PDB file of C-alpha atoms in Angstrom:
ATOM      1  CA  UNK A   1       0.000   0.000   0.000  1.00  0.00           C
ATOM      2  CA  UNK A   2       1.019   3.643  -0.136  1.00  0.00           C
ATOM      3  CA  UNK A   3       2.166   5.689   2.825  1.00  0.00           C
ATOM      4  CA  UNK A   4      -1.463   6.700   3.448  1.00  0.00           C
ATOM      5  CA  UNK A   5      -3.348   3.847   5.154  1.00  0.00           C
ATOM      6  CA  UNK A   6      -6.700   5.669   4.895  1.00  0.00           C
ATOM      7  CA  UNK A   7      -7.464   3.741   1.691  1.00  0.00           C
ATOM      8  CA  UNK A   8      -7.692   0.536   3.745  1.00  0.00           C
ATOM      9  CA  UNK A   9     -11.149   1.506   4.986  1.00  0.00           C
ATOM     10  CA  UNK A  10     -12.670   0.423   1.694  1.00  0.00           C
ATOM     11  CA  UNK A  11     -11.008  -2.996   1.610  1.00  0.00           C
ATOM     12  CA  UNK A  12     -12.511  -6.239   2.907  1.00  0.00           C
ATOM     13  CA  UNK A  13      -9.130  -7.954   3.368  1.00  0.00           C
ATOM     14  CA  UNK A  14      -5.905  -6.357   4.629  1.00  0.00           C
ATOM     15  CA  UNK A  15      -2.701  -8.313   3.983  1.00  0.00           C
ATOM     16  CA  UNK A  16       0.302  -7.674   6.214  1.00  0.00           C
ATOM     17  CA  UNK A  17       3.714  -8.871   5.046  1.00  0.00           C
ATOM     18  CA  UNK A  18       6.580  -7.500   7.112  1.00  0.00           C
ATOM     19  CA  UNK A  19       9.011  -8.631   9.786  1.00  0.00           C
ATOM     20  CA  UNK A  20       7.167  -9.768  12.885  1.00  0.00           C
ATOM     21  CA  UNK A  21       9.160  -7.478  15.182  1.00  0.00           C
ATOM     22  CA  UNK A  22       7.268  -4.586  13.517  1.00  0.00           C
ATOM     23  CA  UNK A  23       3.804  -5.952  14.381  1.00  0.00           C
ATOM     24  CA  UNK A  24       3.127  -3.739  17.426  1.00  0.00           C
ATOM     25  CA  UNK A  25       4.029  -0.602  15.453  1.00  0.00           C
ATOM     26  CA  UNK A  26       2.054  -1.669  12.369  1.00  0.00           C
ATOM     27  CA  UNK A  27      -1.020  -2.491  14.466  1.00  0.00           C
ATOM     28  CA  UNK A  28      -0.960   0.953  16.088  1.00  0.00           C
ATOM     29  CA  UNK A  29      -0.607   2.666  12.700  1.00  0.00           C
ATOM     30  CA  UNK A  30      -3.451   0.666  11.135  1.00  0.00           C
ATOM     31  CA  UNK A  31      -5.888   0.776  14.058  1.00  0.00           C
ATOM     32  CA  UNK A  32      -7.505   4.168  13.239  1.00  0.00           C
ATOM     33  CA  UNK A  33      -8.242   3.116   9.657  1.00  0.00           C
ATOM     34  CA  UNK A  34      -9.729  -0.346  10.127  1.00  0.00           C
ATOM     35  CA  UNK A  35     -13.467  -0.980  10.268  1.00  0.00           C
ATOM     36  CA  UNK A  36     -15.587  -3.701  11.838  1.00  0.00           C
ATOM     37  CA  UNK A  37     -15.957  -6.807   9.718  1.00  0.00           C
ATOM     38  CA  UNK A  38     -12.592  -6.595   7.991  1.00  0.00           C
ATOM     39  CA  UNK A  39     -10.023  -9.381   8.205  1.00  0.00           C
ATOM     40  CA  UNK A  40      -6.279  -8.865   8.623  1.00  0.00           C
ATOM     41  CA  UNK A  41      -4.158 -11.665   7.122  1.00  0.00           C
ATOM     42  CA  UNK A  42      -0.587 -12.021   8.423  1.00  0.00           C
ATOM     43  CA  UNK A  43       2.153 -13.741   6.436  1.00  0.00           C
ATOM     44  CA  UNK A  44       5.165 -15.301   8.203  1.00  0.00           C
ATOM     45  CA  UNK A  45       3.899 -14.339  11.643  1.00  0.00           C
ATOM     46  CA  UNK A  46       6.027 -16.783  13.693  1.00  0.00           C
ATOM     47  CA  UNK A  47       4.519 -18.089  16.983  1.00  0.00           C
ATOM     48  CA  UNK A  48       1.051 -16.720  17.830  1.00  0.00           C
ATOM     49  CA  UNK A  49       1.538 -13.603  15.707  1.00  0.00           C
ATOM     50  CA  UNK A  50      -2.193 -13.286  15.098  1.00  0.00           C
ATOM     51  CA  UNK A  51      -2.790 -13.277  18.847  1.00  0.00           C
ATOM     52  CA  UNK A  52      -0.209 -10.526  19.368  1.00  0.00           C
ATOM     53  CA  UNK A  53      -1.546  -8.458  16.465  1.00  0.00           C
ATOM     54  CA  UNK A  54      -5.165  -8.721  17.608  1.00  0.00           C
ATOM     55  CA  UNK A  55      -4.177  -7.769  21.163  1.00  0.00           C
ATOM     56  CA  UNK A  56      -2.203  -4.753  19.872  1.00  0.00           C
ATOM     57  CA  UNK A  57      -5.141  -3.638  17.709  1.00  0.00           C
ATOM     58  CA  UNK A  58      -7.534  -3.834  20.647  1.00  0.00           C
ATOM     59  CA  UNK A  59      -5.125  -1.877  22.845  1.00  0.00           C
ATOM     60  CA  UNK A  60      -4.903   0.803  20.145  1.00  0.00           C
ATOM     61  CA  UNK A  61      -8.716   1.175  20.034  1.00  0.00           C
ATOM     62  CA  UNK A  62      -9.360  -0.548  16.712  1.00  0.00           C
ATOM     63  CA  UNK A  63     -12.867  -1.845  15.985  1.00  0.00           C
ATOM     64  CA  UNK A  64     -13.441  -5.573  16.140  1.00  0.00           C
ATOM     65  CA  UNK A  65     -11.691  -7.198  13.175  1.00  0.00           C
ATOM     66  CA  UNK A  66     -10.614 -10.788  12.606  1.00  0.00           C
ATOM     67  CA  UNK A  67      -6.902 -11.581  12.447  1.00  0.00           C
ATOM     68  CA  UNK A  68      -5.740 -14.760  10.737  1.00  0.00           C
ATOM     69  CA  UNK A  69      -2.274 -16.011   9.897  1.00  0.00           C
ATOM     70  CA  UNK A  70      -0.212 -18.232   7.664  1.00  0.00           C
ATOM     71  CA  UNK A  71       3.486 -18.545   6.894  1.00  0.00           C
ATOM     72  CA  UNK A  72       5.504 -17.095   4.025  1.00  0.00           C
ATOM     73  CA  UNK A  73       4.274 -19.001   0.980  1.00  0.00           C
ATOM     74  CA  UNK A  74       7.490 -18.771  -1.041  1.00  0.00           C
ATOM     75  CA  UNK A  75      11.232 -18.443  -0.566  1.00  0.00           C
ATOM     76  CA  UNK A  76      12.566 -15.193  -2.007  1.00  0.00           C
ATOM     77  CA  UNK A  77      15.567 -12.915  -1.761  1.00  0.00           C
ATOM     78  CA  UNK A  78      16.268  -9.335  -2.910  1.00  0.00           C
ATOM     79  CA  UNK A  79      17.639  -8.947  -6.422  1.00  0.00           C
ATOM     80  CA  UNK A  80      19.548  -5.768  -7.098  1.00  0.00           C
ATOM     81  CA  UNK A  81      18.151  -2.534  -5.731  1.00  0.00           C
ATOM     82  CA  UNK A  82      14.509  -2.907  -6.709  1.00  0.00           C
ATOM     83  CA  UNK A  83      13.732  -6.520  -7.494  1.00  0.00           C
ATOM     84  CA  UNK A  84      13.026  -9.870  -5.897  1.00  0.00           C
ATOM     85  CA  UNK A  85      14.042 -13.359  -6.960  1.00  0.00           C
ATOM     86  CA  UNK A  86      11.497 -16.040  -6.030  1.00  0.00           C
ATOM     87  CA  UNK A  87      13.488 -19.201  -5.326  1.00  0.00           C
ATOM     88  CA  UNK A  88      10.521 -21.508  -4.811  1.00  0.00           C
ATOM     89  CA  UNK A  89       6.829 -21.600  -3.934  1.00  0.00           C
ATOM     90  CA  UNK A  90       5.668 -23.779  -1.051  1.00  0.00           C
ATOM     91  CA  UNK A  91       3.279 -26.601  -1.789  1.00  0.00           C
ATOM     92  CA  UNK A  92       1.820 -26.715   1.736  1.00  0.00           C
ATOM     93  CA  UNK A  93       1.243 -24.600   4.801  1.00  0.00           C
ATOM     94  CA  UNK A  94      -1.171 -23.971   7.665  1.00  0.00           C
ATOM     95  CA  UNK A  95      -3.772 -21.360   8.596  1.00  0.00           C
ATOM     96  CA  UNK A  96      -4.703 -20.258  12.097  1.00  0.00           C
ATOM     97  CA  UNK A  97      -5.863 -17.074  13.790  1.00  0.00           C
ATOM     98  CA  UNK A  98      -6.416 -15.079  16.943  1.00  0.00           C
ATOM     99  CA  UNK A  99      -9.624 -17.053  17.602  1.00  0.00           C
ATOM    100  CA  UNK A 100     -11.087 -20.260  16.151  1.00  0.00           C
ATOM    101  CA  UNK A 101     -14.127 -18.240  15.052  1.00  0.00           C
ATOM    102  CA  UNK A 102     -11.931 -15.921  12.970  1.00  0.00           C
ATOM    103  CA  UNK A 103     -10.380 -18.924  11.243  1.00  0.00           C
ATOM    104  CA  UNK A 104     -13.787 -20.457  10.591  1.00  0.00           C
ATOM    105  CA  UNK A 105     -15.023 -17.266   8.934  1.00  0.00           C
ATOM    106  CA  UNK A 106     -12.063 -16.843   6.588  1.00  0.00           C
ATOM    107  CA  UNK A 107     -10.351 -20.195   5.999  1.00  0.00           C
ATOM    108  CA  UNK A 108     -12.500 -20.840   2.943  1.00  0.00           C
ATOM    109  CA  UNK A 109     -11.431 -17.578   1.310  1.00  0.00           C
ATOM    110  CA  UNK A 110      -7.756 -18.174   2.026  1.00  0.00           C
ATOM    111  CA  UNK A 111      -7.916 -21.725   0.721  1.00  0.00           C
ATOM    112  CA  UNK A 112      -9.638 -20.450  -2.421  1.00  0.00           C
ATOM    113  CA  UNK A 113      -6.718 -18.084  -2.994  1.00  0.00           C
ATOM    114  CA  UNK A 114      -4.031 -20.489  -1.759  1.00  0.00           C
ATOM    115  CA  UNK A 115      -5.245 -24.092  -2.201  1.00  0.00           C
ATOM    116  CA  UNK A 116      -2.152 -25.547  -0.512  1.00  0.00           C
ATOM    117  CA  UNK A 117      -3.282 -24.286   2.898  1.00  0.00           C
ATOM    118  CA  UNK A 118      -4.760 -26.472   5.652  1.00  0.00           C
ATOM    119  CA  UNK A 119      -6.342 -25.404   8.927  1.00  0.00           C
ATOM    120  CA  UNK A 120      -4.177 -25.856  12.025  1.00  0.00           C
ATOM    121  CA  UNK A 121      -5.560 -26.970  15.383  1.00  0.00           C
ATOM    122  CA  UNK A 122      -4.498 -23.649  16.926  1.00  0.00           C
ATOM    123  CA  UNK A 123      -1.899 -20.864  16.459  1.00  0.00           C
ATOM    124  CA  UNK A 124       0.675 -22.819  18.472  1.00  0.00           C
ATOM    125  CA  UNK A 125       0.552 -25.632  15.924  1.00  0.00           C
ATOM    126  CA  UNK A 126       0.771 -23.215  13.023  1.00  0.00           C
ATOM    127  CA  UNK A 127       3.606 -21.171  14.504  1.00  0.00           C
ATOM    128  CA  UNK A 128       5.761 -24.123  15.495  1.00  0.00           C
ATOM    129  CA  UNK A 129       5.542 -25.603  11.986  1.00  0.00           C
ATOM    130  CA  UNK A 130       7.683 -22.694  10.756  1.00  0.00           C
ATOM    131  CA  UNK A 131      10.779 -24.552   9.569  1.00  0.00           C
ATOM    132  CA  UNK A 132      12.892 -21.412   9.641  1.00  0.00           C
ATOM    133  CA  UNK A 133      12.130 -20.893  13.317  1.00  0.00           C
ATOM    134  CA  UNK A 134      13.499 -24.373  14.066  1.00  0.00           C
ATOM    135  CA  UNK A 135      16.530 -24.167  11.781  1.00  0.00           C
ATOM    136  CA  UNK A 136      17.755 -20.575  11.538  1.00  0.00           C
ATOM    137  CA  UNK A 137      18.983 -20.082  15.087  1.00  0.00           C
ATOM    138  CA  UNK A 138      20.848 -23.412  15.634  1.00  0.00           C
ATOM    139  CA  UNK A 139      22.568 -23.183  12.233  1.00  0.00           C
ATOM    140  CA  UNK A 140      23.485 -19.531  12.770  1.00  0.00           C
ATOM    141  CA  UNK A 141      24.863 -20.204  16.251  1.00  0.00           C
ATOM    142  CA  UNK A 142      26.885 -23.152  14.942  1.00  0.00           C
ATOM    143  CA  UNK A 143      28.479 -20.771  12.396  1.00  0.00           C
ATOM    144  CA  UNK A 144      28.689 -17.767  14.703  1.00  0.00           C
ATOM    145  CA  UNK A 145      32.309 -16.831  13.964  1.00  0.00           C
ATOM    146  CA  UNK A 146      31.884 -17.070  10.203  1.00  0.00           C
ATOM    147  CA  UNK A 147      28.775 -14.869  10.326  1.00  0.00           C
ATOM    148  CA  UNK A 148      30.353 -12.343  12.679  1.00  0.00           C
ATOM    149  CA  UNK A 149      33.372 -12.039  10.344  1.00  0.00           C
ATOM    150  CA  UNK A 150      31.004 -11.542   7.382  1.00  0.00           C
ATOM    151  CA  UNK A 151      32.583 -14.449   5.488  1.00  0.00           C
ATOM    152  CA  UNK A 152      30.801 -16.088   2.587  1.00  0.00           C
ATOM    153  CA  UNK A 153      28.877 -19.254   3.445  1.00  0.00           C
ATOM    154  CA  UNK A 154      25.972 -21.108   1.858  1.00  0.00           C
ATOM    155  CA  UNK A 155      23.704 -21.282   4.885  1.00  0.00           C
ATOM    156  CA  UNK A 156      21.905 -24.592   4.328  1.00  0.00           C
ATOM    157  CA  UNK A 157      24.566 -26.383   2.247  1.00  0.00           C
ATOM    158  CA  UNK A 158      27.898 -25.461   3.850  1.00  0.00           C
ATOM    159  CA  UNK A 159      26.544 -24.378   7.231  1.00  0.00           C
ATOM    160  CA  UNK A 160      25.246 -27.801   8.269  1.00  0.00           C
ATOM    161  CA  UNK A 161      26.936 -31.054   9.234  1.00  0.00           C
ATOM    162  CA  UNK A 162      26.007 -34.180  11.179  1.00  0.00           C
ATOM    163  CA  UNK A 163      26.832 -32.319  14.401  1.00  0.00           C
ATOM    164  CA  UNK A 164      24.765 -29.239  13.601  1.00  0.00           C
ATOM    165  CA  UNK A 165      21.887 -31.520  12.633  1.00  0.00           C
ATOM    166  CA  UNK A 166      22.009 -32.842  16.200  1.00  0.00           C
ATOM    167  CA  UNK A 167      21.323 -29.277  17.390  1.00  0.00           C
ATOM    168  CA  UNK A 168      18.376 -28.971  15.023  1.00  0.00           C
ATOM    169  CA  UNK A 169      16.896 -32.289  16.089  1.00  0.00           C
ATOM    170  CA  UNK A 170      17.115 -31.414  19.782  1.00  0.00           C
ATOM    171  CA  UNK A 171      15.477 -28.065  19.059  1.00  0.00           C
ATOM    172  CA  UNK A 172      12.770 -29.823  17.035  1.00  0.00           C
ATOM    173  CA  UNK A 173      12.096 -32.164  19.968  1.00  0.00           C
ATOM    174  CA  UNK A 174      11.556 -29.171  22.272  1.00  0.00           C
ATOM    175  CA  UNK A 175       9.187 -27.568  19.758  1.00  0.00           C
ATOM    176  CA  UNK A 176       7.228 -30.827  19.567  1.00  0.00           C
ATOM    177  CA  UNK A 177       7.012 -31.175  23.360  1.00  0.00           C
ATOM    178  CA  UNK A 178       5.604 -27.661  23.746  1.00  0.00           C
ATOM    179  CA  UNK A 179       3.152 -28.258  20.903  1.00  0.00           C
ATOM    180  CA  UNK A 180       1.831 -31.390  22.636  1.00  0.00           C
ATOM    181  CA  UNK A 181       1.393 -29.440  25.863  1.00  0.00           C
ATOM    182  CA  UNK A 182      -1.013 -27.124  24.024  1.00  0.00           C
ATOM    183  CA  UNK A 183      -3.048 -29.685  22.119  1.00  0.00           C
ATOM    184  CA  UNK A 184      -1.047 -29.548  18.894  1.00  0.00           C
ATOM    185  CA  UNK A 185       0.990 -31.996  16.842  1.00  0.00           C
ATOM    186  CA  UNK A 186       4.059 -31.263  14.726  1.00  0.00           C
ATOM    187  CA  UNK A 187       5.108 -33.066  11.581  1.00  0.00           C
ATOM    188  CA  UNK A 188       8.788 -34.093  11.413  1.00  0.00           C
ATOM    189  CA  UNK A 189      11.002 -31.470   9.793  1.00  0.00           C
ATOM    190  CA  UNK A 190      11.873 -33.779   6.905  1.00  0.00           C
ATOM    191  CA  UNK A 191       8.167 -34.151   6.094  1.00  0.00           C
ATOM    192  CA  UNK A 192       7.609 -30.398   6.378  1.00  0.00           C
ATOM    193  CA  UNK A 193      10.406 -29.746   3.862  1.00  0.00           C
ATOM    194  CA  UNK A 194       8.996 -32.393   1.545  1.00  0.00           C
ATOM    195  CA  UNK A 195       5.543 -30.801   1.736  1.00  0.00           C
ATOM    196  CA  UNK A 196       7.070 -27.356   1.190  1.00  0.00           C
ATOM    197  CA  UNK A 197       9.250 -28.025  -1.830  1.00  0.00           C
ATOM    198  CA  UNK A 198       9.332 -31.766  -2.561  1.00  0.00           C
ATOM    199  CA  UNK A 199      12.479 -33.468  -1.261  1.00  0.00           C
ATOM    200  CA  UNK A 200      11.760 -37.090  -0.273  1.00  0.00           C
ATOM    201  CA  UNK A 201      14.978 -37.492   1.727  1.00  0.00           C
ATOM    202  CA  UNK A 202      15.197 -39.866   4.682  1.00  0.00           C
ATOM    203  CA  UNK A 203      17.505 -37.686   6.811  1.00  0.00           C
ATOM    204  CA  UNK A 204      17.337 -34.005   7.669  1.00  0.00           C
ATOM    205  CA  UNK A 205      20.902 -33.413   6.452  1.00  0.00           C
ATOM    206  CA  UNK A 206      20.091 -34.881   3.025  1.00  0.00           C
ATOM    207  CA  UNK A 207      16.852 -32.895   2.896  1.00  0.00           C
ATOM    208  CA  UNK A 208      18.570 -29.577   3.609  1.00  0.00           C
ATOM    209  CA  UNK A 209      21.189 -30.241   0.957  1.00  0.00           C
ATOM    210  CA  UNK A 210      18.657 -31.253  -1.698  1.00  0.00           C
ATOM    211  CA  UNK A 211      15.908 -28.636  -1.282  1.00  0.00           C
ATOM    212  CA  UNK A 212      16.294 -26.669  -4.505  1.00  0.00           C
ATOM    213  CA  UNK A 213      15.394 -23.180  -3.159  1.00  0.00           C
ATOM    214  CA  UNK A 214      17.916 -23.534  -0.310  1.00  0.00           C
ATOM    215  CA  UNK A 215      20.971 -24.309  -2.457  1.00  0.00           C
ATOM    216  CA  UNK A 216      21.894 -20.697  -3.151  1.00  0.00           C
ATOM    217  CA  UNK A 217      20.814 -19.024   0.110  1.00  0.00           C
ATOM    218  CA  UNK A 218      23.779 -17.275   1.686  1.00  0.00           C
ATOM    219  CA  UNK A 219      24.382 -17.005   5.410  1.00  0.00           C
ATOM    220  CA  UNK A 220      23.848 -13.654   7.128  1.00  0.00           C
ATOM    221  CA  UNK A 221      26.880 -11.390   7.270  1.00  0.00           C
ATOM    222  CA  UNK A 222      25.923  -9.919  10.636  1.00  0.00           C
ATOM    223  CA  UNK A 223      24.518 -11.156  13.929  1.00  0.00           C
ATOM    224  CA  UNK A 224      21.920  -8.397  13.610  1.00  0.00           C
ATOM    225  CA  UNK A 225      19.887 -10.410  11.104  1.00  0.00           C
ATOM    226  CA  UNK A 226      16.314 -11.696  11.142  1.00  0.00           C
ATOM    227  CA  UNK A 227      17.544 -15.321  11.226  1.00  0.00           C
ATOM    228  CA  UNK A 228      18.558 -14.525  14.814  1.00  0.00           C
ATOM    229  CA  UNK A 229      16.738 -11.396  15.935  1.00  0.00           C
ATOM    230  CA  UNK A 230      13.277 -12.154  14.527  1.00  0.00           C
ATOM    231  CA  UNK A 231      13.194 -15.900  15.131  1.00  0.00           C
ATOM    232  CA  UNK A 232      14.364 -15.509  18.717  1.00  0.00           C
ATOM    233  CA  UNK A 233      12.117 -12.586  19.616  1.00  0.00           C
ATOM    234  CA  UNK A 234       9.000 -13.867  17.860  1.00  0.00           C
ATOM    235  CA  UNK A 235       9.272 -17.663  18.220  1.00  0.00           C
ATOM    236  CA  UNK A 236      11.806 -18.756  20.821  1.00  0.00           C
ATOM    237  CA  UNK A 237      10.824 -16.171  23.447  1.00  0.00           C
ATOM    238  CA  UNK A 238       7.086 -16.998  23.433  1.00  0.00           C
ATOM    239  CA  UNK A 239       7.949 -20.704  23.110  1.00  0.00           C
ATOM    240  CA  UNK A 240      10.034 -20.518  26.268  1.00  0.00           C
ATOM    241  CA  UNK A 241       7.251 -18.688  28.124  1.00  0.00           C
ATOM    242  CA  UNK A 242       4.648 -21.263  27.038  1.00  0.00           C
ATOM    243  CA  UNK A 243       7.012 -24.087  27.994  1.00  0.00           C
ATOM    244  CA  UNK A 244       7.499 -22.690  31.483  1.00  0.00           C
ATOM    245  CA  UNK A 245       3.744 -22.401  31.966  1.00  0.00           C
ATOM    246  CA  UNK A 246       3.377 -26.063  30.963  1.00  0.00           C
ATOM    247  CA  UNK A 247       6.390 -27.331  32.924  1.00  0.00           C
ATOM    248  CA  UNK A 248       8.232 -28.399  29.743  1.00  0.00           C
ATOM    249  CA  UNK A 249      12.032 -28.225  29.731  1.00  0.00           C
ATOM    250  CA  UNK A 250      13.607 -26.373  26.777  1.00  0.00           C
ATOM    251  CA  UNK A 251      17.387 -26.279  27.357  1.00  0.00           C
ATOM    252  CA  UNK A 252      18.274 -25.691  23.682  1.00  0.00           C
ATOM    253  CA  UNK A 253      15.839 -22.806  23.346  1.00  0.00           C
ATOM    254  CA  UNK A 254      16.946 -21.371  26.695  1.00  0.00           C
ATOM    255  CA  UNK A 255      20.607 -21.487  25.630  1.00  0.00           C
ATOM    256  CA  UNK A 256      19.947 -19.764  22.297  1.00  0.00           C
ATOM    257  CA  UNK A 257      18.042 -16.911  23.947  1.00  0.00           C
ATOM    258  CA  UNK A 258      20.751 -16.497  26.588  1.00  0.00           C
ATOM    259  CA  UNK A 259      23.636 -16.514  24.087  1.00  0.00           C
ATOM    260  CA  UNK A 260      22.063 -13.936  21.803  1.00  0.00           C
ATOM    261  CA  UNK A 261      20.967 -11.761  24.731  1.00  0.00           C
ATOM    262  CA  UNK A 262      24.592 -11.644  25.896  1.00  0.00           C
ATOM    263  CA  UNK A 263      26.005 -10.993  22.418  1.00  0.00           C
ATOM    264  CA  UNK A 264      23.420  -8.338  21.607  1.00  0.00           C
ATOM    265  CA  UNK A 265      23.463  -6.656  25.012  1.00  0.00           C
ATOM    266  CA  UNK A 266      19.680  -6.952  25.215  1.00  0.00           C
ATOM    267  CA  UNK A 267      17.349  -9.017  27.381  1.00  0.00           C
ATOM    268  CA  UNK A 268      15.414 -10.716  24.593  1.00  0.00           C
ATOM    269  CA  UNK A 269      13.077 -12.372  27.098  1.00  0.00           C
ATOM    270  CA  UNK A 270      11.839  -8.882  27.929  1.00  0.00           C
ATOM    271  CA  UNK A 271      11.923  -7.262  24.466  1.00  0.00           C
ATOM    272  CA  UNK A 272      10.555 -10.257  22.546  1.00  0.00           C
ATOM    273  CA  UNK A 273       6.994 -11.523  22.163  1.00  0.00           C
ATOM    274  CA  UNK A 274       6.070 -11.973  25.811  1.00  0.00           C
ATOM    275  CA  UNK A 275       2.872 -13.473  27.186  1.00  0.00           C
ATOM    276  CA  UNK A 276       1.818  -9.937  28.119  1.00  0.00           C
ATOM    277  CA  UNK A 277       2.014  -8.941  24.438  1.00  0.00           C
ATOM    278  CA  UNK A 278      -0.257 -11.887  23.643  1.00  0.00           C
ATOM    279  CA  UNK A 279      -2.754 -10.883  26.331  1.00  0.00           C
ATOM    280  CA  UNK A 280      -2.033 -14.178  28.117  1.00  0.00           C
ATOM    281  CA  UNK A 281      -0.036 -12.927  31.084  1.00  0.00           C
ATOM    282  CA  UNK A 282      -1.194 -14.595  34.286  1.00  0.00           C
ATOM    283  CA  UNK A 283      -3.447 -17.162  32.590  1.00  0.00           C
ATOM    284  CA  UNK A 284      -1.246 -20.173  33.331  1.00  0.00           C
ATOM    285  CA  UNK A 285      -1.155 -23.377  31.300  1.00  0.00           C
ATOM    286  CA  UNK A 286      -4.816 -24.315  31.741  1.00  0.00           C
ATOM    287  CA  UNK A 287      -5.989 -20.787  31.077  1.00  0.00           C
ATOM    288  CA  UNK A 288      -4.010 -20.527  27.835  1.00  0.00           C
ATOM    289  CA  UNK A 289      -5.353 -23.891  26.672  1.00  0.00           C
ATOM    290  CA  UNK A 290      -8.890 -22.675  27.378  1.00  0.00           C
ATOM    291  CA  UNK A 291      -8.179 -19.494  25.427  1.00  0.00           C
ATOM    292  CA  UNK A 292      -6.889 -21.540  22.478  1.00  0.00           C
ATOM    293  CA  UNK A 293     -10.070 -23.657  22.523  1.00  0.00           C
ATOM    294  CA  UNK A 294     -12.437 -20.693  22.857  1.00  0.00           C
ATOM    295  CA  UNK A 295     -15.158 -20.899  20.260  1.00  0.00           C
ATOM    296  CA  UNK A 296     -14.880 -24.629  19.650  1.00  0.00           C
ATOM    297  CA  UNK A 297     -12.682 -26.689  17.390  1.00  0.00           C
ATOM    298  CA  UNK A 298     -12.252 -25.481  13.834  1.00  0.00           C
ATOM    299  CA  UNK A 299     -13.589 -27.830  11.153  1.00  0.00           C
ATOM    300  CA  UNK A 300     -11.991 -28.463   7.808  1.00  0.00           C
ATOM    301  CA  UNK A 301      -8.510 -29.642   8.733  1.00  0.00           C
ATOM    302  CA  UNK A 302      -7.271 -31.796   5.893  1.00  0.00           C
ATOM    303  CA  UNK A 303      -4.605 -33.728   7.796  1.00  0.00           C
TER     304      UNK A 303
END
């Protein structure tokens, strides 16, 4: 859209595609121009982004609008100064939203536009199926010196080994344990990659090295990069908070947040997506599960 968001008032659907760390600011800027009955669709929202966005809209005095979410539906990178190269389109992803009712009202429209989408059990299940959130931080931390020195490295091809895969698999296990604690189920990462781009590999290492869109993706050349800053603030921080509420141990996630907080000189547990920013502060495990179930189970899940 243009710099003037007033034109949004005449639109039934508002699409938001930006880094998730900008959500609170974007919600405040949009709130005066939204109208009741609209739906806001978030792309690549990380963990419970629709919940955070809806809470921020309400706090900013916006009328009642639905907020639904999915992931980025393609892999792309900047090309030159004004272009984008699309490396691959995903063949599968999930839909969720700030409430089950919001998903029920708009899943049909989204699936008409994007037939590869399925309905998740809840936003925890959708958010924790984000492969980048599982992979970016462990791979980046395993190549910390190379990234900090701004040396060239193919992130998914040269940046992984059998030992770094062990870090990813432990992180994946923690994601899965938290998902189960909130009534969700995660597919194995190898299956997610196969559904994304088609790579019927039997091991995660083989899958990463054979996914066509990943072959040319370069590693960050700075620690101040979304692979670390966004995925930690918007997935690992709320994941850790949800895990603590449920009594689930997450040593890999805890270590990643601690390391990057020290290196960045910032308490990411405080500046990231906290339970307070979701409107869930003080609810506890049972209360959050009740909030996730509010409105009844969403029909139409294909798997």
